XYZ file of C-alpha atoms in Angstrom:
335
model
C -5.925 24.121 19.322
C -5.310 24.452 15.569
C -8.047 23.785 13.023
C -8.265 22.160 9.583
C -10.947 20.611 7.431
C -9.153 17.245 7.405
C -6.218 15.816 9.350
C -4.489 12.776 7.870
C -2.326 10.523 10.037
C 0.329 8.983 7.790
C 2.151 10.373 4.756
C 2.460 7.255 2.576
C 0.663 6.722 -0.769
C -2.833 6.420 0.749
C -2.490 9.487 2.964
C -0.814 11.608 0.306
C -3.398 10.635 -2.331
C -6.210 11.660 0.007
C -4.443 14.938 0.819
C -3.845 15.774 -2.844
C -7.457 15.095 -3.777
C -8.830 17.144 -0.896
C -6.459 20.045 -1.539
C -7.406 20.061 -5.233
C -11.003 20.454 -4.072
C -10.098 23.493 -1.966
C -10.102 21.973 1.536
C -7.552 22.761 4.244
C -5.543 19.624 4.953
C -2.828 18.634 7.421
C -0.677 15.491 7.262
C 1.051 14.237 10.398
C 3.831 11.737 9.706
C 5.862 10.234 12.532
C 8.943 9.439 10.412
C 11.349 11.674 8.544
C 11.557 11.154 4.765
C 13.196 9.507 2.948
C 12.141 6.365 4.789
C 12.865 2.782 3.864
C 10.010 0.729 2.406
C 10.188 -2.357 0.179
C 10.040 -1.553 -3.529
C 6.697 -1.833 -5.263
C 5.673 -3.378 -8.562
C 3.008 -1.041 -9.932
C 0.507 -2.271 -12.525
C 0.089 0.008 -15.592
C -3.490 0.606 -14.415
C -2.116 3.068 -11.871
C -1.252 5.645 -14.540
C -4.771 7.187 -14.822
C -4.776 7.696 -11.042
C -1.361 9.337 -11.162
C -2.672 11.745 -13.797
C -5.662 12.619 -11.616
C -3.269 13.415 -8.778
C -1.001 15.502 -11.017
C 2.111 13.343 -10.539
C 2.202 11.244 -13.722
C 5.032 13.225 -15.316
C 7.110 13.115 -12.155
C 6.711 9.340 -11.867
C 7.499 8.808 -15.561
C 10.664 10.899 -15.260
C 11.807 9.371 -11.942
C 13.866 6.679 -13.628
C 11.928 3.734 -12.187
C 12.571 0.452 -13.977
C 9.796 -0.571 -16.384
C 8.606 -4.051 -17.414
C 5.869 -5.540 -19.589
C 4.690 -8.276 -17.214
C 5.831 -10.887 -14.708
C 7.235 -14.411 -14.775
C 4.877 -16.732 -12.919
C 5.317 -20.328 -11.812
C 2.370 -21.435 -9.704
C 0.804 -24.864 -10.211
C 2.075 -25.129 -13.813
C 5.277 -24.473 -15.730
C 6.955 -21.107 -15.552
C 5.458 -18.643 -18.007
C 5.594 -14.954 -18.794
C 2.302 -13.141 -18.096
C 2.159 -9.773 -19.896
C 0.111 -6.841 -18.626
C -1.551 -6.400 -22.029
C -1.378 -4.012 -24.946
C -3.328 -1.554 -27.049
C -2.795 0.391 -30.270
C 0.015 2.340 -28.624
C 1.947 -0.841 -27.800
C 2.624 -3.054 -24.810
C 1.597 -1.835 -21.368
C 4.475 -1.396 -18.954
C 4.429 -1.432 -15.183
C 6.813 0.322 -12.821
C 9.286 -1.071 -10.340
C 9.039 1.910 -8.021
C 11.642 2.735 -5.410
C 9.330 3.527 -2.513
C 11.367 6.324 -0.949
C 11.258 8.239 -4.238
C 7.634 7.346 -5.030
C 6.407 8.425 -1.591
C 8.380 11.672 -1.843
C 6.813 12.513 -5.224
C 3.311 12.186 -3.782
C 4.107 14.098 -0.591
C 5.792 16.949 -2.484
C 2.726 17.253 -4.722
C 0.553 17.601 -1.627
C 2.841 20.331 -0.289
C 2.685 22.186 -3.637
C -1.103 22.285 -3.233
C -0.868 23.895 0.207
C -1.131 20.827 2.440
C 0.598 21.349 5.769
C 2.970 18.489 6.621
C 4.074 18.031 10.216
C 7.050 15.689 10.204
C 8.189 14.051 12.388
C 4.932 14.301 14.312
C 3.403 11.370 16.159
C -0.355 10.955 16.554
C -1.112 10.252 20.213
C -4.880 9.884 20.425
C -8.034 10.917 18.583
C -10.236 13.655 20.008
C -13.859 12.578 20.396
C -17.030 14.451 21.251
C -20.540 12.970 21.380
C -19.319 9.724 19.762
C -17.733 11.603 16.871
C -14.045 11.888 16.005
C -13.350 15.636 15.981
C -9.573 15.822 15.761
C -6.312 14.416 17.025
C -3.742 15.052 19.735
C -0.187 14.846 18.388
C 3.343 15.270 19.688
C 3.283 18.689 17.993
C -0.021 19.935 19.412
C -3.734 19.278 18.939
C -5.853 19.672 15.817
C -9.614 20.056 15.536
C -11.001 18.866 12.197
C -14.209 17.906 10.450
C -12.655 14.553 9.517
C -9.706 12.417 10.526
C -8.180 9.974 8.015
C -6.079 7.058 9.251
C -3.370 6.222 6.709
C -0.970 4.557 9.159
C -0.820 1.273 7.273
C -0.650 -2.192 8.800
C -0.409 -0.956 12.380
C -4.006 0.325 12.010
C -3.539 3.070 14.602
C -7.061 4.478 14.705
C -8.670 1.037 14.831
C -6.598 0.331 17.932
C -7.478 3.688 19.481
C -11.223 3.352 18.819
C -11.196 -0.385 19.614
C -12.738 -1.239 16.268
C -13.236 -4.878 15.389
C -10.503 -6.339 13.181
C -11.666 -9.500 11.407
C -8.939 -11.939 10.337
C -9.451 -14.149 7.277
C -6.217 -16.157 7.348
C -3.757 -17.743 9.742
C -0.917 -15.498 10.845
C 1.207 -14.723 7.776
C 4.644 -13.134 7.896
C 6.429 -11.988 4.737
C 10.233 -11.806 4.938
C 12.178 -9.634 2.504
C 15.722 -8.545 1.742
C 18.086 -7.097 -0.850
C 21.159 -8.320 -2.718
C 23.702 -6.491 -4.839
C 25.374 -7.640 -8.028
C 24.228 -8.896 -11.420
C 21.405 -11.370 -12.117
C 20.631 -11.170 -15.867
C 17.691 -13.590 -15.571
C 15.861 -11.039 -13.423
C 16.718 -7.862 -15.324
C 13.732 -7.826 -17.684
C 10.823 -8.636 -15.356
C 9.990 -9.704 -11.771
C 9.110 -13.335 -11.005
C 6.900 -15.110 -8.481
C 7.693 -18.794 -7.940
C 5.432 -20.938 -5.753
C 5.849 -24.290 -4.041
C 3.757 -26.251 -1.549
C 5.245 -24.282 1.354
C 4.708 -20.791 -0.029
C 6.086 -18.464 -2.673
C 9.135 -16.344 -3.452
C 9.059 -13.068 -5.365
C 12.210 -11.595 -6.937
C 12.775 -8.371 -8.867
C 15.392 -5.938 -9.998
C 14.596 -2.683 -8.219
C 17.592 -0.495 -9.104
C 20.800 -0.894 -11.118
C 22.710 -3.825 -9.577
C 20.152 -4.076 -6.751
C 17.571 -6.848 -6.400
C 14.842 -7.529 -3.875
C 13.293 -10.786 -2.728
C 10.195 -11.548 -0.661
C 9.351 -14.940 0.837
C 5.969 -15.892 2.298
C 5.574 -19.325 3.852
C 2.296 -21.061 4.733
C 4.087 -23.289 7.243
C 6.160 -22.456 10.303
C 9.204 -22.405 8.093
C 11.657 -19.821 9.381
C 13.802 -17.947 6.942
C 17.366 -18.607 8.096
C 19.556 -15.544 8.751
C 21.648 -16.233 5.643
C 18.795 -17.374 3.360
C 18.402 -15.859 -0.082
C 16.634 -17.235 -3.184
C 18.550 -19.735 -5.275
C 18.793 -17.386 -8.255
C 20.550 -14.798 -6.067
C 23.226 -17.201 -4.787
C 26.612 -15.540 -5.209
C 25.224 -12.013 -4.901
C 26.017 -9.858 -1.876
C 23.216 -9.417 0.716
C 22.661 -5.752 1.598
C 21.416 -4.587 5.001
C 19.237 -6.512 7.405
C 16.310 -8.622 6.316
C 12.864 -7.305 7.149
C 9.522 -8.858 8.029
C 5.912 -7.705 7.796
C 2.686 -9.082 9.239
C 0.473 -9.619 6.179
C -2.280 -11.635 7.845
C -5.478 -11.001 5.893
C -7.588 -8.641 8.000
C -10.134 -5.879 7.677
C -11.202 -3.221 10.186
C -14.923 -2.834 10.833
C -16.285 -0.303 10.196
C -13.802 1.232 7.746
C -15.468 4.628 8.228
C -17.585 6.208 10.910
C -18.681 9.511 12.352
C -15.795 11.855 11.603
C -13.247 9.320 10.307
C -12.134 7.190 7.340
C -9.563 4.378 7.191
C -7.557 4.134 3.959
C -4.991 1.726 2.526
C -3.727 -0.969 4.867
C -5.271 0.895 7.792
C -8.591 -0.349 6.402
C -7.670 -3.799 5.076
C -4.495 -5.892 4.738
C -3.728 -8.703 2.290
C -0.463 -10.424 1.488
C 1.580 -9.200 -1.520
C 0.277 -11.986 -3.786
C -2.868 -9.861 -4.159
C -0.505 -7.765 -6.327
C -2.071 -4.300 -6.030
C -1.433 -2.936 -2.535
C -0.303 0.543 -3.592
C -3.038 0.758 -6.231
C -5.658 0.028 -3.555
C -4.001 2.478 -1.173
C -4.193 5.301 -3.701
C -7.740 4.414 -4.780
C -8.992 4.321 -1.192
C -7.306 7.657 -0.461
C -8.969 9.229 -3.490
C -12.324 7.671 -2.593
C -12.182 8.962 0.984
C -11.162 12.389 -0.274
C -14.016 12.426 -2.771
C -16.626 11.452 -0.176
C -15.387 13.969 2.389
C -15.554 16.676 -0.285
C -19.128 15.655 -1.090
C -20.069 15.902 2.580
C -18.286 19.173 3.365
C -18.919 21.110 0.144
C -21.940 19.453 -1.485
C -24.071 18.609 1.533
C -24.184 14.853 0.985
C -25.470 12.932 4.006
C -22.496 11.702 6.000
C -24.251 8.464 6.951
C -24.821 7.603 3.292
C -21.195 8.322 2.385
C -19.945 6.211 5.289
C -22.201 3.314 4.370
C -21.080 3.429 0.745
C -17.397 3.541 1.641
C -17.648 0.632 4.092
C -19.455 -1.474 1.509
C -16.863 -0.589 -1.138
C -13.948 -1.589 1.131
C -15.608 -4.820 2.245
C -16.654 -5.847 -1.266
C -13.148 -5.301 -2.629
C -11.547 -7.112 0.310
C -13.859 -10.123 0.106
C -13.374 -10.345 -3.678
C -9.589 -10.432 -3.245
C -9.787 -12.928 -0.375
C -11.791 -15.281 -2.593
C -9.262 -14.955 -5.412
C -6.331 -15.595 -3.048
C -8.063 -18.627 -1.550
C -8.572 -20.050 -5.038
C -4.959 -19.304 -5.923
C -3.517 -20.952 -2.809
C -5.826 -23.961 -3.149
C -3.901 -24.851 -6.288
C -0.745 -25.226 -4.194
C -2.135 -26.870 -1.077
C -4.377 -29.512 -2.668
C-alpha cells in the first residue's frame, strides 16, 4: 500500500486547486482521475473575480495567455427588457471575464499541480474508500491502494464519496436537467458577450466559446423535452456540432461536507444549476479552503473537529445563500 498526505479523487478545477494549494504548502499529494485528458466539458463563463485565485495558484499568466475569449459582462433578459449587465470597472478600466474552453482550463490547472510534484494517476478509477475506526484513511483504486491522512472527493455531480459513505444528500429543488450543445458558423449578435434569456418555462444561455463555435444551454422548469434538432432561435441556420449533452443540476448538498479524514469540494459537496453563475469559482474556492484547513491540521496542529465544523458551516451557508437568491430570481418568472 502506497502512502501520501492527501489523496484527491478527481482532477477537475476543484481537485487541482486543492492539490496545488497543498503542494505549495509542502504536503505529498496524489490525484486519481478516471478519465484521460483532454476531456470534454461544457465551456465556462468565468467572472473577473476569479483572477486573484488564479494568481494564488500560480496559473494567472497561463490563463491570460491561453487565448480564451474575453467579455465585459452579459446580456440578460429576465422579467424585464433585455439589457447589458457589465461586470464593473476600476481605475484600470472595465473588468473582463473569460469564456474558458474547459479542456484547456482544466489542463492548465493539472499541469501546475504536476509542476509542484503532485502525482497524477490517470486513468485511475477510485473503487472504494478505506476506513478504520470510523475514519477515512485512504482509497482503493484500479491502480492500487493508497493510505492517506485525508481523502478529498472532487468527483463533481456524481458525488462519489457521498454515495460510498451513504451520506445524506438534501435536495432543495425538483429534478432539474440542463441540456446543452454546440453550433458552428457565424452569429455576430453573440460575438461580444454571452446572453441569458428567460421565459416562463425556463431559460436559455448562449455564448461564443471559440472562433466560429457557439454553445447553448437550456434549462426548463416544466417537463419540456428538448427535441433532437432543437437549437436556440438566434442559432438557426448554423450547423450543430456533435451530440447534445445533459446534466442533472438539481439543487442538492451533501451532509456533512467534511468528516473524519475527508473533505468534499466543488459539486461533490453541493450542486446548483448554472444560473447561479459561479460554479467553477466555487469549485476552486472550496478546493483552496479544504487545502488550507488540511494544512492547518497536518502542519499547524489545528483541531480536526474544529476545521471540519468550520468547513461544513461555510459550505452550507454559501449554498443556502445561493438557493435563496435563485428562488427569488425564479419567482420573478413563475409568478
